[in-house]
XYZ file of C-alpha atoms in Angstrom:
723
model
C 190.125 -47.927 -89.668
C 186.777 -49.668 -89.827
C 185.005 -46.812 -88.066
C 184.803 -44.888 -91.322
C 181.392 -46.440 -92.039
C 179.965 -45.619 -88.633
C 180.573 -41.927 -88.538
C 178.205 -40.655 -91.211
C 175.018 -39.881 -89.269
C 174.346 -36.259 -88.500
C 177.229 -34.864 -90.537
C 176.446 -31.250 -91.364
C 177.832 -29.375 -94.365
C 180.716 -27.054 -93.781
C 181.164 -23.513 -94.957
C 181.989 -23.939 -98.622
C 179.715 -26.901 -99.303
C 175.974 -26.346 -99.232
C 173.219 -28.823 -98.503
C 171.086 -30.893 -100.822
C 167.623 -29.406 -101.328
C 165.079 -31.256 -103.491
C 162.878 -29.277 -105.795
C 159.321 -28.602 -104.701
C 156.512 -30.034 -106.807
C 154.868 -26.636 -106.541
C 157.608 -25.248 -108.769
C 156.805 -27.708 -111.538
C 155.563 -26.383 -114.861
C 154.417 -28.396 -117.892
C 155.335 -27.091 -121.333
C 154.778 -28.540 -124.776
C 158.041 -29.828 -126.243
C 156.692 -31.076 -129.555
C 153.495 -32.407 -131.138
C 152.847 -34.756 -134.021
C 156.344 -36.265 -133.907
C 157.051 -35.412 -137.523
C 154.740 -38.160 -138.718
C 152.408 -37.651 -141.638
C 148.911 -36.879 -140.539
C 147.445 -40.041 -141.894
C 144.695 -41.668 -139.896
C 146.474 -44.940 -140.298
C 149.685 -43.582 -138.841
C 148.302 -41.756 -135.874
C 145.208 -43.628 -134.813
C 146.111 -45.753 -131.805
C 144.197 -47.603 -129.173
C 146.141 -48.901 -126.178
C 149.763 -48.956 -127.308
C 152.339 -47.098 -125.189
C 155.558 -45.702 -126.682
C 159.030 -47.032 -125.864
C 162.013 -44.729 -125.264
C 165.474 -46.217 -125.773
C 168.730 -45.640 -127.633
C 168.007 -48.380 -130.111
C 170.889 -47.611 -132.503
C 173.505 -46.845 -129.795
C 174.289 -43.394 -131.152
C 174.020 -41.680 -127.777
C 170.586 -40.207 -128.554
C 167.270 -41.633 -127.426
C 164.560 -42.737 -129.836
C 160.799 -43.102 -129.398
C 159.304 -46.255 -130.833
C 155.545 -45.965 -131.310
C 153.179 -48.528 -132.776
C 149.708 -47.998 -134.243
C 148.802 -48.673 -137.858
C 152.463 -48.003 -138.449
C 155.728 -48.545 -136.613
C 157.438 -45.184 -136.230
C 160.888 -44.395 -134.828
C 161.549 -40.756 -133.998
C 164.340 -38.759 -132.415
C 163.176 -38.455 -128.817
C 164.668 -35.007 -128.252
C 163.235 -33.355 -131.364
C 160.334 -35.513 -132.559
C 161.866 -35.809 -136.024
C 161.011 -39.025 -137.841
C 163.992 -41.361 -138.317
C 162.075 -44.086 -140.127
C 158.543 -45.437 -140.423
C 157.033 -48.611 -141.834
C 153.504 -49.860 -142.339
C 152.275 -52.477 -139.918
C 153.282 -55.923 -141.081
C 156.003 -54.430 -143.356
C 159.624 -53.411 -143.072
C 161.793 -50.782 -144.758
C 162.149 -52.866 -147.879
C 158.579 -51.744 -148.685
C 157.695 -48.121 -149.428
C 155.578 -46.474 -146.751
C 151.916 -46.090 -147.820
C 149.509 -43.666 -146.111
C 146.320 -45.509 -147.041
C 144.583 -48.380 -145.342
C 145.828 -50.691 -148.082
C 149.354 -50.265 -146.850
C 148.680 -51.534 -143.351
C 148.111 -54.934 -141.867
C 146.091 -53.396 -139.055
C 146.370 -51.534 -135.781
C 147.830 -52.749 -132.510
C 146.263 -53.266 -129.123
C 149.566 -54.061 -127.476
C 152.572 -52.138 -126.300
C 155.595 -52.928 -128.436
C 158.549 -54.613 -126.764
C 162.112 -53.457 -127.438
C 164.573 -56.114 -126.330
C 167.650 -58.013 -127.454
C 165.905 -61.336 -128.054
C 168.798 -63.159 -129.750
C 171.682 -61.961 -127.516
C 173.550 -60.325 -130.404
C 174.019 -57.062 -128.515
C 171.343 -55.129 -130.426
C 167.720 -54.533 -129.487
C 164.860 -55.712 -131.650
C 161.369 -54.201 -132.001
C 158.599 -56.718 -131.387
C 155.018 -55.726 -132.207
C 151.701 -57.317 -133.131
C 149.016 -56.143 -135.542
C 145.750 -58.048 -135.792
C 147.016 -61.592 -136.307
C 150.609 -60.763 -137.334
C 153.797 -60.727 -135.261
C 156.657 -58.523 -136.461
C 160.257 -58.585 -135.259
C 162.382 -55.782 -136.725
C 166.051 -55.079 -136.179
C 167.137 -51.655 -134.999
C 167.374 -50.413 -138.586
C 163.773 -51.362 -139.441
C 164.222 -54.626 -141.361
C 162.705 -58.000 -140.493
C 164.872 -60.400 -138.532
C 165.325 -63.821 -140.090
C 162.212 -65.958 -139.588
C 159.833 -63.027 -139.245
C 157.078 -61.853 -139.620
C 154.654 -64.555 -138.606
C 150.916 -64.718 -139.009
C 149.106 -66.580 -136.263
C 147.906 -69.735 -138.054
C 144.337 -69.376 -136.949
C 141.534 -66.880 -137.289
C 141.761 -64.350 -134.506
C 143.254 -61.107 -133.265
C 146.353 -60.829 -131.111
C 145.525 -58.690 -128.083
C 148.429 -59.433 -125.757
C 152.220 -59.586 -126.088
C 155.044 -60.471 -123.698
C 158.738 -61.227 -124.258
C 160.905 -63.119 -121.773
C 163.589 -65.786 -121.488
C 161.361 -68.613 -120.333
C 163.927 -71.441 -120.385
C 167.063 -69.686 -119.181
C 169.109 -70.112 -122.380
C 169.850 -66.386 -122.732
C 167.496 -66.007 -125.703
C 163.945 -64.731 -125.481
C 160.620 -66.295 -126.274
C 157.705 -64.290 -127.641
C 154.337 -64.931 -126.010
C 151.087 -63.793 -127.580
C 147.476 -64.168 -126.565
C 144.101 -63.463 -128.047
C 140.957 -65.068 -129.268
C 140.717 -67.873 -131.803
C 137.070 -68.411 -132.859
C 135.456 -69.116 -129.467
C 138.584 -70.042 -127.561
C 141.249 -68.184 -125.623
C 144.687 -68.952 -126.935
C 148.297 -68.594 -125.850
C 151.111 -69.041 -128.342
C 154.867 -69.169 -127.657
C 157.528 -68.632 -130.353
C 161.295 -68.807 -130.081
C 163.420 -65.881 -131.227
C 163.775 -67.430 -134.687
C 160.006 -67.507 -135.254
C 159.437 -71.211 -134.569
C 156.455 -72.294 -132.498
C 157.786 -73.857 -129.302
C 156.908 -77.419 -128.289
C 153.470 -77.942 -126.707
C 152.135 -74.633 -127.977
C 149.603 -73.186 -128.597
C 147.388 -73.805 -125.614
C 143.686 -73.398 -126.420
C 140.997 -73.075 -123.781
C 138.605 -75.471 -125.501
C 141.157 -78.226 -125.998
C 142.057 -78.930 -122.379
C 139.497 -79.569 -119.648
C 141.926 -78.100 -117.105
C 142.008 -74.722 -118.863
C 139.234 -72.256 -118.301
C 136.909 -72.249 -121.282
C 136.716 -68.692 -122.515
C 136.459 -66.517 -125.581
C 139.661 -64.583 -125.399
C 142.652 -62.974 -123.728
C 142.594 -59.220 -124.222
C 144.064 -55.902 -123.212
C 147.784 -56.522 -122.837
C 146.767 -59.078 -120.241
C 149.649 -61.564 -120.490
C 152.578 -61.096 -118.131
C 155.579 -63.188 -117.121
C 157.353 -63.626 -113.815
C 158.473 -66.162 -111.250
C 155.367 -67.017 -109.243
C 156.520 -70.300 -107.676
C 160.063 -69.319 -106.633
C 161.771 -71.800 -108.938
C 163.961 -69.129 -110.489
C 162.194 -69.271 -113.862
C 159.329 -67.139 -115.170
C 155.811 -68.449 -115.641
C 153.146 -67.118 -118.002
C 150.053 -65.490 -116.498
C 147.081 -64.957 -118.837
C 143.794 -63.539 -117.522
C 140.691 -64.494 -119.496
C 137.196 -63.211 -119.967
C 135.436 -65.978 -118.005
C 136.438 -65.336 -114.395
C 139.658 -67.392 -114.573
C 143.368 -66.717 -114.878
C 145.543 -69.177 -116.752
C 149.103 -69.935 -115.628
C 151.645 -71.911 -117.680
C 155.202 -73.147 -117.465
C 157.539 -72.784 -120.435
C 156.763 -76.341 -121.603
C 153.039 -75.624 -121.787
C 152.188 -77.461 -118.573
C 149.685 -75.898 -116.214
C 150.728 -74.344 -112.934
C 148.976 -76.124 -110.080
C 146.838 -74.284 -107.574
C 147.116 -75.025 -103.857
C 145.950 -78.612 -103.365
C 144.534 -78.105 -99.861
C 142.361 -75.261 -101.106
C 141.419 -76.241 -104.643
C 142.174 -79.915 -104.896
C 143.997 -81.287 -107.918
C 143.291 -78.255 -110.113
C 145.524 -75.789 -111.966
C 145.189 -72.017 -111.922
C 142.994 -71.815 -115.006
C 140.357 -74.109 -113.569
C 139.515 -71.864 -110.626
C 136.946 -69.133 -111.040
C 137.183 -65.864 -109.141
C 134.178 -64.951 -107.039
C 133.786 -62.075 -104.642
C 133.339 -64.565 -101.840
C 136.532 -66.548 -101.340
C 134.929 -69.417 -99.463
C 132.381 -69.839 -102.255
C 135.223 -69.697 -104.757
C 136.979 -72.575 -103.033
C 133.842 -74.690 -103.212
C 132.863 -74.132 -106.837
C 136.202 -74.260 -108.612
C 135.294 -75.307 -112.143
C 135.804 -74.440 -115.778
C 133.182 -73.314 -118.232
C 131.012 -70.420 -119.222
C 127.904 -71.214 -117.186
C 126.032 -68.098 -116.231
C 124.676 -68.787 -112.771
C 121.402 -67.520 -114.201
C 118.452 -67.778 -111.863
C 120.558 -68.005 -108.713
C 119.625 -65.653 -105.909
C 122.605 -66.019 -103.576
C 124.944 -63.097 -104.314
C 127.897 -65.283 -103.388
C 127.026 -67.464 -106.345
C 126.470 -64.558 -108.696
C 129.117 -61.889 -108.154
C 132.420 -62.689 -109.807
C 135.389 -60.993 -111.472
C 135.828 -61.012 -115.233
C 139.382 -60.367 -116.448
C 138.878 -59.932 -120.170
C 139.690 -56.223 -120.224
C 142.501 -55.885 -117.735
C 146.095 -56.869 -117.295
C 148.139 -58.362 -114.502
C 151.198 -57.356 -112.508
C 153.700 -59.831 -111.057
C 155.704 -58.174 -108.291
C 156.916 -58.534 -104.714
C 154.463 -56.175 -103.070
C 155.607 -56.400 -99.454
C 159.340 -57.046 -99.749
C 159.253 -60.628 -98.481
C 161.135 -62.022 -101.493
C 158.073 -63.680 -103.030
C 156.069 -62.388 -105.969
C 152.357 -61.754 -105.813
C 149.971 -61.488 -108.769
C 147.771 -58.401 -109.028
C 144.755 -58.661 -111.318
C 142.094 -56.067 -112.014
C 138.737 -56.901 -113.480
C 135.052 -56.179 -113.716
C 132.785 -57.282 -110.892
C 129.663 -58.501 -112.570
C 126.402 -60.174 -111.692
C 125.977 -63.334 -113.733
C 122.325 -63.755 -112.779
C 121.089 -61.870 -115.814
C 122.915 -62.388 -119.074
C 120.290 -61.168 -121.448
C 122.865 -58.635 -122.605
C 126.665 -58.640 -122.601
C 128.185 -59.440 -119.229
C 129.903 -56.084 -118.909
C 126.567 -54.283 -119.138
C 125.656 -55.969 -115.867
C 128.922 -54.991 -114.230
C 129.017 -53.440 -110.819
C 132.441 -51.810 -110.879
C 136.128 -52.377 -111.467
C 138.054 -53.981 -108.623
C 141.376 -55.622 -107.812
C 142.437 -59.009 -106.478
C 145.838 -60.179 -105.230
C 146.890 -63.820 -105.468
C 149.793 -65.833 -104.177
C 151.755 -68.031 -106.547
C 149.618 -71.038 -105.585
C 146.390 -69.193 -106.547
C 145.311 -68.619 -102.936
C 144.458 -65.073 -102.001
C 147.203 -62.890 -100.612
C 147.740 -62.434 -96.898
C 150.640 -61.150 -94.817
C 149.598 -61.825 -91.249
C 152.716 -60.199 -89.746
C 151.954 -56.894 -91.437
C 148.174 -57.150 -91.119
C 147.502 -57.395 -94.867
C 144.498 -59.491 -95.852
C 143.162 -59.709 -99.403
C 141.023 -62.801 -98.978
C 138.084 -60.470 -99.626
C 137.958 -58.329 -102.769
C 137.038 -54.622 -102.539
C 133.576 -54.115 -103.971
C 131.018 -51.356 -104.312
C 133.511 -49.010 -105.957
C 131.047 -47.393 -108.320
C 129.455 -48.129 -111.675
C 129.899 -46.827 -115.188
C 129.965 -43.059 -115.509
C 128.027 -43.397 -118.770
C 125.526 -46.209 -118.573
C 124.260 -45.375 -122.018
C 127.632 -46.000 -123.595
C 127.548 -49.757 -123.996
C 131.153 -50.046 -125.039
C 132.720 -48.115 -122.206
C 133.437 -50.999 -119.894
C 135.061 -52.838 -122.755
C 137.089 -49.809 -123.850
C 138.425 -48.778 -120.448
C 141.272 -51.144 -119.676
C 142.024 -51.185 -115.965
C 145.740 -51.820 -116.212
C 147.119 -52.214 -112.668
C 150.336 -50.598 -111.479
C 152.256 -51.509 -108.327
C 154.516 -48.812 -106.850
C 155.775 -47.787 -103.427
C 154.438 -44.244 -103.516
C 155.422 -43.192 -99.993
C 158.679 -45.112 -99.559
C 157.468 -47.314 -96.687
C 158.638 -50.562 -98.309
C 155.114 -51.706 -99.229
C 153.674 -51.085 -102.673
C 150.409 -49.426 -103.495
C 148.153 -50.625 -106.310
C 146.731 -48.160 -108.796
C 144.242 -48.723 -111.587
C 141.865 -46.712 -113.720
C 138.174 -47.509 -113.950
C 135.158 -46.849 -116.118
C 133.532 -44.745 -113.377
C 135.883 -41.907 -114.310
C 138.246 -42.443 -111.349
C 141.803 -43.464 -110.704
C 141.979 -45.809 -107.703
C 144.839 -46.326 -105.262
C 144.843 -49.109 -102.646
C 147.400 -49.644 -99.924
C 148.115 -53.228 -98.886
C 146.063 -52.674 -95.748
C 143.152 -51.802 -98.083
C 143.037 -48.097 -97.477
C 141.555 -46.523 -100.587
C 142.121 -43.167 -102.253
C 140.620 -41.969 -105.506
C 141.059 -39.181 -107.997
C 137.993 -38.253 -110.035
C 138.399 -37.021 -113.589
C 135.897 -34.353 -114.565
C 133.144 -34.899 -117.102
C 133.201 -31.985 -119.493
C 129.485 -32.192 -120.212
C 126.510 -34.482 -119.880
C 127.517 -36.158 -123.111
C 131.270 -36.365 -122.556
C 133.084 -38.580 -120.082
C 136.805 -38.576 -119.292
C 138.816 -41.686 -118.410
C 142.368 -42.199 -117.179
C 145.108 -44.104 -118.927
C 147.397 -46.493 -117.108
C 149.525 -44.357 -114.771
C 153.288 -44.162 -114.362
C 154.807 -43.532 -110.931
C 158.101 -41.651 -110.659
C 159.798 -39.249 -108.281
C 160.045 -36.178 -110.481
C 160.796 -33.606 -107.783
C 163.423 -35.371 -105.674
C 161.427 -35.594 -102.426
C 161.757 -39.375 -102.119
C 158.072 -39.963 -102.889
C 156.559 -40.937 -106.215
C 154.351 -38.710 -108.297
C 151.588 -40.244 -110.430
C 151.609 -39.277 -114.100
C 148.948 -40.309 -116.591
C 146.964 -39.149 -119.564
C 143.260 -39.240 -120.188
C 140.911 -39.683 -123.064
C 137.379 -38.515 -123.688
C 134.449 -40.494 -124.938
C 131.647 -38.512 -126.488
C 128.438 -38.929 -128.405
C 128.929 -35.519 -129.979
C 128.466 -35.794 -133.746
C 131.375 -34.232 -135.572
C 130.224 -33.011 -138.950
C 133.211 -31.010 -140.206
C 136.838 -30.253 -139.562
C 136.213 -27.004 -137.742
C 133.838 -28.641 -135.308
C 136.349 -31.424 -134.799
C 139.013 -28.872 -133.890
C 136.864 -26.862 -131.498
C 134.791 -29.315 -129.506
C 137.166 -29.022 -126.540
C 136.609 -32.662 -125.644
C 140.260 -33.576 -125.361
C 142.157 -35.599 -122.849
C 144.709 -34.139 -120.466
C 148.112 -34.803 -118.898
C 147.646 -35.222 -115.156
C 150.288 -35.160 -112.429
C 149.288 -36.144 -108.879
C 151.354 -36.330 -105.718
C 151.743 -39.544 -103.716
C 148.526 -38.775 -101.819
C 146.490 -38.488 -105.060
C 146.312 -34.681 -104.874
C 146.387 -32.789 -108.163
C 149.669 -31.023 -108.969
C 148.919 -30.062 -112.557
C 146.565 -30.675 -115.453
C 147.498 -29.837 -119.045
C 145.113 -30.286 -121.948
C 146.348 -32.529 -124.720
C 146.112 -31.350 -128.337
C 142.849 -31.474 -130.230
C 142.113 -33.981 -132.947
C 144.026 -33.226 -136.104
C 141.899 -31.552 -138.758
C 140.498 -34.112 -141.124
C 140.144 -36.982 -138.693
C 136.475 -37.692 -138.627
C 134.615 -40.937 -138.480
C 133.672 -43.221 -135.627
C 136.831 -42.794 -133.605
C 137.261 -39.040 -133.946
C 134.968 -38.654 -130.944
C 137.556 -40.425 -128.808
C 140.476 -38.125 -128.250
C 143.473 -38.090 -125.920
C 145.605 -40.881 -124.472
C 144.504 -44.421 -123.701
C 147.924 -45.874 -122.957
C 150.562 -45.283 -120.308
C 153.055 -42.473 -120.915
C 156.818 -42.680 -120.708
C 158.479 -40.394 -118.166
C 162.137 -40.029 -119.069
C 164.839 -37.427 -119.667
C 164.676 -37.673 -123.434
C 167.032 -34.782 -124.201
C 169.615 -35.279 -121.431
C 168.957 -31.915 -119.796
C 168.581 -33.310 -116.269
C 164.801 -32.785 -116.254
C 162.040 -35.235 -117.062
C 159.798 -35.197 -120.082
C 156.493 -37.018 -120.619
C 155.991 -38.826 -123.925
C 152.527 -39.935 -125.061
C 151.209 -41.992 -127.943
C 147.960 -40.120 -128.546
C 144.884 -40.845 -130.582
C 145.053 -38.910 -133.838
C 148.112 -36.917 -132.876
C 150.801 -39.575 -132.867
C 153.680 -38.954 -130.398
C 153.609 -35.834 -128.238
C 156.168 -34.749 -125.649
C 155.972 -32.339 -122.720
C 158.758 -30.780 -120.657
C 158.405 -31.066 -116.888
C 160.313 -27.895 -116.101
C 161.503 -27.888 -112.509
C 161.627 -31.676 -112.236
C 164.851 -33.409 -111.339
C 166.414 -36.809 -111.915
C 166.116 -38.227 -108.401
C 169.285 -40.288 -108.319
C 171.216 -37.054 -108.815
C 169.658 -33.630 -108.267
C 172.908 -32.138 -109.608
C 172.480 -31.296 -113.274
C 176.224 -31.255 -113.901
C 176.425 -34.900 -112.806
C 173.900 -36.194 -115.275
C 175.619 -38.811 -117.487
C 178.886 -38.055 -115.663
C 181.265 -40.977 -115.244
C 181.545 -40.385 -111.483
C 177.830 -39.927 -110.771
C 177.355 -43.115 -108.756
C 180.452 -42.527 -106.628
C 179.525 -38.913 -106.010
C 175.981 -39.784 -104.985
C 177.241 -42.464 -102.601
C 179.410 -39.837 -100.941
C 176.574 -37.326 -100.857
C 174.039 -39.774 -99.426
C 176.592 -40.943 -96.822
C 177.311 -37.388 -95.762
C 180.949 -37.303 -96.921
C 180.405 -34.648 -99.564
C 177.674 -32.253 -100.597
C 176.913 -30.173 -103.604
C 178.264 -26.711 -104.262
C 174.616 -25.693 -104.637
C 171.230 -27.369 -104.644
C 171.556 -28.263 -108.324
C 175.321 -28.442 -108.887
C 178.181 -30.583 -107.594
C 180.974 -29.093 -109.742
C 182.614 -32.477 -110.405
C 185.563 -30.961 -112.287
C 186.217 -28.422 -109.567
C 189.287 -28.691 -107.369
C 189.530 -29.929 -103.787
C 191.667 -27.881 -101.443
C 193.694 -29.199 -98.520
C 191.284 -27.484 -96.158
C 188.292 -29.195 -97.766
C 189.911 -32.636 -97.926
C 191.123 -32.717 -94.343
C 187.688 -31.563 -93.174
C 186.019 -34.349 -95.146
C 188.296 -36.993 -93.601
C 187.823 -35.455 -90.162
C 184.056 -35.674 -90.442
C 184.261 -39.227 -91.869
C 186.192 -40.135 -88.731
C 183.275 -38.908 -86.640
C 184.532 -35.403 -85.821
C 186.613 -36.478 -82.809
C 187.563 -34.034 -80.096
C 190.436 -31.713 -81.055
C 192.436 -29.394 -78.797
C 192.809 -26.297 -80.927
C 195.437 -25.053 -78.514
C 197.762 -27.663 -80.020
C 197.473 -25.998 -83.464
C 200.945 -26.288 -85.079
C 200.129 -24.125 -88.119
C 200.880 -20.442 -88.426
C 198.442 -20.030 -91.339
C 195.431 -21.687 -89.675
C 193.171 -19.525 -87.531
C 191.485 -21.627 -84.846
C 188.159 -20.050 -85.785
C 188.292 -21.154 -89.437
C 185.906 -23.901 -90.570
C 188.820 -26.145 -91.585
C 190.863 -25.672 -88.377
C 189.839 -28.834 -86.535
C 190.263 -30.955 -89.657
C 193.730 -29.572 -90.291
C 194.878 -30.050 -86.678
C 193.389 -33.554 -86.489
C 195.019 -34.553 -89.790
C 198.387 -33.413 -88.527
C 197.915 -35.407 -85.312
C 197.040 -38.521 -87.334
C 200.079 -38.123 -89.574
C 197.975 -37.722 -92.707
C 199.968 -34.784 -94.083
C 203.247 -35.032 -95.905
C 205.987 -32.670 -94.751
C 203.695 -31.110 -92.179
C 205.577 -28.301 -90.594
C 204.254 -24.984 -89.418
C 202.511 -24.169 -92.709
C 199.292 -25.923 -93.764
C 198.353 -24.031 -96.987
C 194.574 -24.574 -96.628
C 193.714 -23.147 -100.060
C 196.256 -25.202 -101.978
C 194.710 -27.739 -104.333
C 195.337 -31.326 -103.355
C 197.004 -33.691 -105.824
C 196.142 -37.289 -106.584
C 199.235 -38.588 -104.800
C 198.528 -36.403 -101.753
C 195.021 -37.859 -101.595
C 196.486 -41.362 -101.889
C 198.900 -40.539 -99.063
C 196.091 -39.357 -96.783
C 194.000 -42.486 -97.362
C 197.066 -44.705 -96.954
C 198.030 -43.156 -93.648
C 194.439 -43.174 -92.458
C 194.129 -46.896 -93.221
C 197.372 -47.780 -91.407
C 197.812 -50.527 -94.004
C 200.957 -51.931 -95.602
C 199.159 -53.710 -98.444
C 200.651 -53.054 -101.844
C 204.327 -53.320 -101.152
C 204.804 -55.721 -104.067
C 202.968 -53.605 -106.673
C 205.108 -52.609 -109.654
C 204.267 -49.034 -110.642
C 206.328 -49.333 -113.815
C 203.283 -50.891 -115.481
C 201.989 -47.320 -115.664
C 203.609 -45.027 -118.214
C 204.252 -42.361 -115.577
C 204.843 -44.679 -112.621
C 208.354 -43.327 -112.196
C 207.027 -39.801 -111.644
C 205.390 -40.623 -108.312
C 207.101 -38.666 -105.528
C 209.308 -40.804 -103.311
C 207.283 -39.999 -100.190
C 204.083 -41.117 -101.950
C 205.302 -44.370 -103.563
C 204.060 -46.704 -100.817
C 200.763 -44.850 -100.642
C 200.183 -45.052 -104.384
C 201.094 -48.758 -104.343
C 198.541 -49.315 -101.574
C 195.835 -47.459 -103.481
C 196.571 -49.307 -106.725
C 196.565 -52.674 -104.965
C 193.257 -51.831 -103.232
C 191.604 -50.613 -106.421
C 191.281 -47.094 -105.021
C 193.519 -45.659 -107.729
C 193.136 -47.180 -111.199
C 194.751 -44.686 -113.499
C 193.563 -43.352 -116.835
C 194.856 -44.331 -120.281
C 197.691 -46.233 -118.639
C 198.772 -43.275 -116.508
C 198.511 -42.473 -112.781
C 198.822 -38.685 -113.157
C 200.139 -38.499 -109.578
C 200.887 -34.800 -109.451
C 197.723 -33.672 -111.206
C 195.177 -31.789 -109.166
C 192.472 -34.091 -107.820
C 189.015 -33.047 -108.943
C 185.955 -33.317 -106.747
C 184.781 -36.233 -108.903
C 188.105 -38.031 -108.459
C 188.049 -37.430 -104.710
C 184.530 -38.859 -104.480
C 185.568 -41.876 -106.543
C 188.637 -42.659 -104.455
C 186.744 -42.217 -101.178
C 183.937 -44.489 -102.416
C 186.383 -47.166 -103.500
C 188.170 -46.880 -100.159
C 184.969 -47.300 -98.161
C 183.712 -50.146 -100.328
C 187.045 -51.909 -99.919
C 186.795 -52.028 -96.122
């Protein structure tokens, strides 16, 4: 009966099964779950810059952990915030934790990476601190071959981990500045430098000469559709480097740029000018009057995203950067910047177009606004415009979001429609900036909300602890809807008493949060790595895990099967937030489900053979139709609509509905209770076993046991998927 897949549209819920109703974002409330994460209030533990936390079950104990990196590497219980273990940067648990600066190798600019790099079944923690790379096992001890100190003077500002050569093991890619050169280094999982690495910008005329690679800028992904990832590294001199695993340079489009690689081509606002002046170097264009020759993008303080933006099966490269005027370089370049902007490239370094959909990014958006605090010379260097690609509205095309130093969060559609959200300045001396956002459907409406933190930058002089606690210049947790409208704003905690000094005036969150159900309660939490407060977590009360709005299905073994049935219209929840997976399924319910799966065919209720079925009951048509189709065993004049259905009865119904004879040769004696299957159900059970519909549990079929709603959903899903 192949028509089972066709008859799902427009199926309405019947009397005892209510519809699925997503939570409204208006009902969302944000509540503090925990602060400080149990960490000691040492400056060198809690002070962070741009490092996001990682949430994972690193020790496979069924509970999630938060891994945060700053001047220390801290692992905490995600649900409670209690510290599980903590080590100084550049150290492991063989060394006693020290709360002074002497006990730390330095802070981290980069997000840690938690990944099984050696394919041993356990995740490792990879982090960088100044010029050191650490790889810890899940218990907090160095893996063999680690740590490594970059064998050159410089600071590591970028980290990526990926299997670059397809051998099932991961390589570790770092980037930063070495003296006056940008550098990319690649290590294998054992800590050995891979062949043909490092690549230095001053050593190869085909690589853009630059000072450094900063701000978590390095990313990996397949940009040339060869099935293997490439390395993308944006630099501070208007160019983006692109490498293969073997250190060779990825070529740009020959017809556009001639025989040049990615890293040789500068990025100007004017694409035609860009194509004409492709060249390496740090020349300033000083004295030139033509704006086409002067306005360019500098990528030193922004990252990249490699993603298929339009669903065509090919990855694009999204890069954010500072638009600056190179005509006057009497001061730092970023002081002459115009604004932050975004560019999209194809894998061959040409600018992105999708003619069929009307998308054209050959021109870069400009004129987006300048620095909110022109007097703060470091702002444009401190605000890292990390791009995010996400399909906010579910139309199949991704939007691009990024924060900027004008105090706004930007959102561009692929047809270049722009929306912004402006963060408020608390005073004339305080400016507020957004962190990298995270996009997630937290209310079950099929659209993504935008969640981010903020940090404040102030020239307020903090002279004592009390003043530090009461300035009010703290960042906030923001939640926006898919149209960039504010849902909620919650102030983050103040600076911990005792944290003074140059960075105490910068308070809040500079890095992306994690939005995850950290305590397995079916609702999301937001986890931040804050400045001077370590890890903080907030409950999003009223949120819902989108793939199952039913809280009693969360982590349930039958969740996927149930949700397939729900989304197909076969089954619905018992309420908006419950499915009752262990509840029973009556004969009336089951026959109605099969009847509606069949497309609710016409039924003559006058032919009702049952004395206990009123023609006006919600299950009447299903019962009569099932009898006509021969789906009921021993169907006489009594239907028993409220009798719970057994596993073998369900098998019988599906067997008769399929009109199949498959399974005749199956030996049920391989199951411990195979001989307990009722004689009338033997062929049906054989069919279901042979088709994978019925798999048993602990070597048993349990044929006469009552079928739960979860079991019914599972068997129906297997049946449909087997067609």
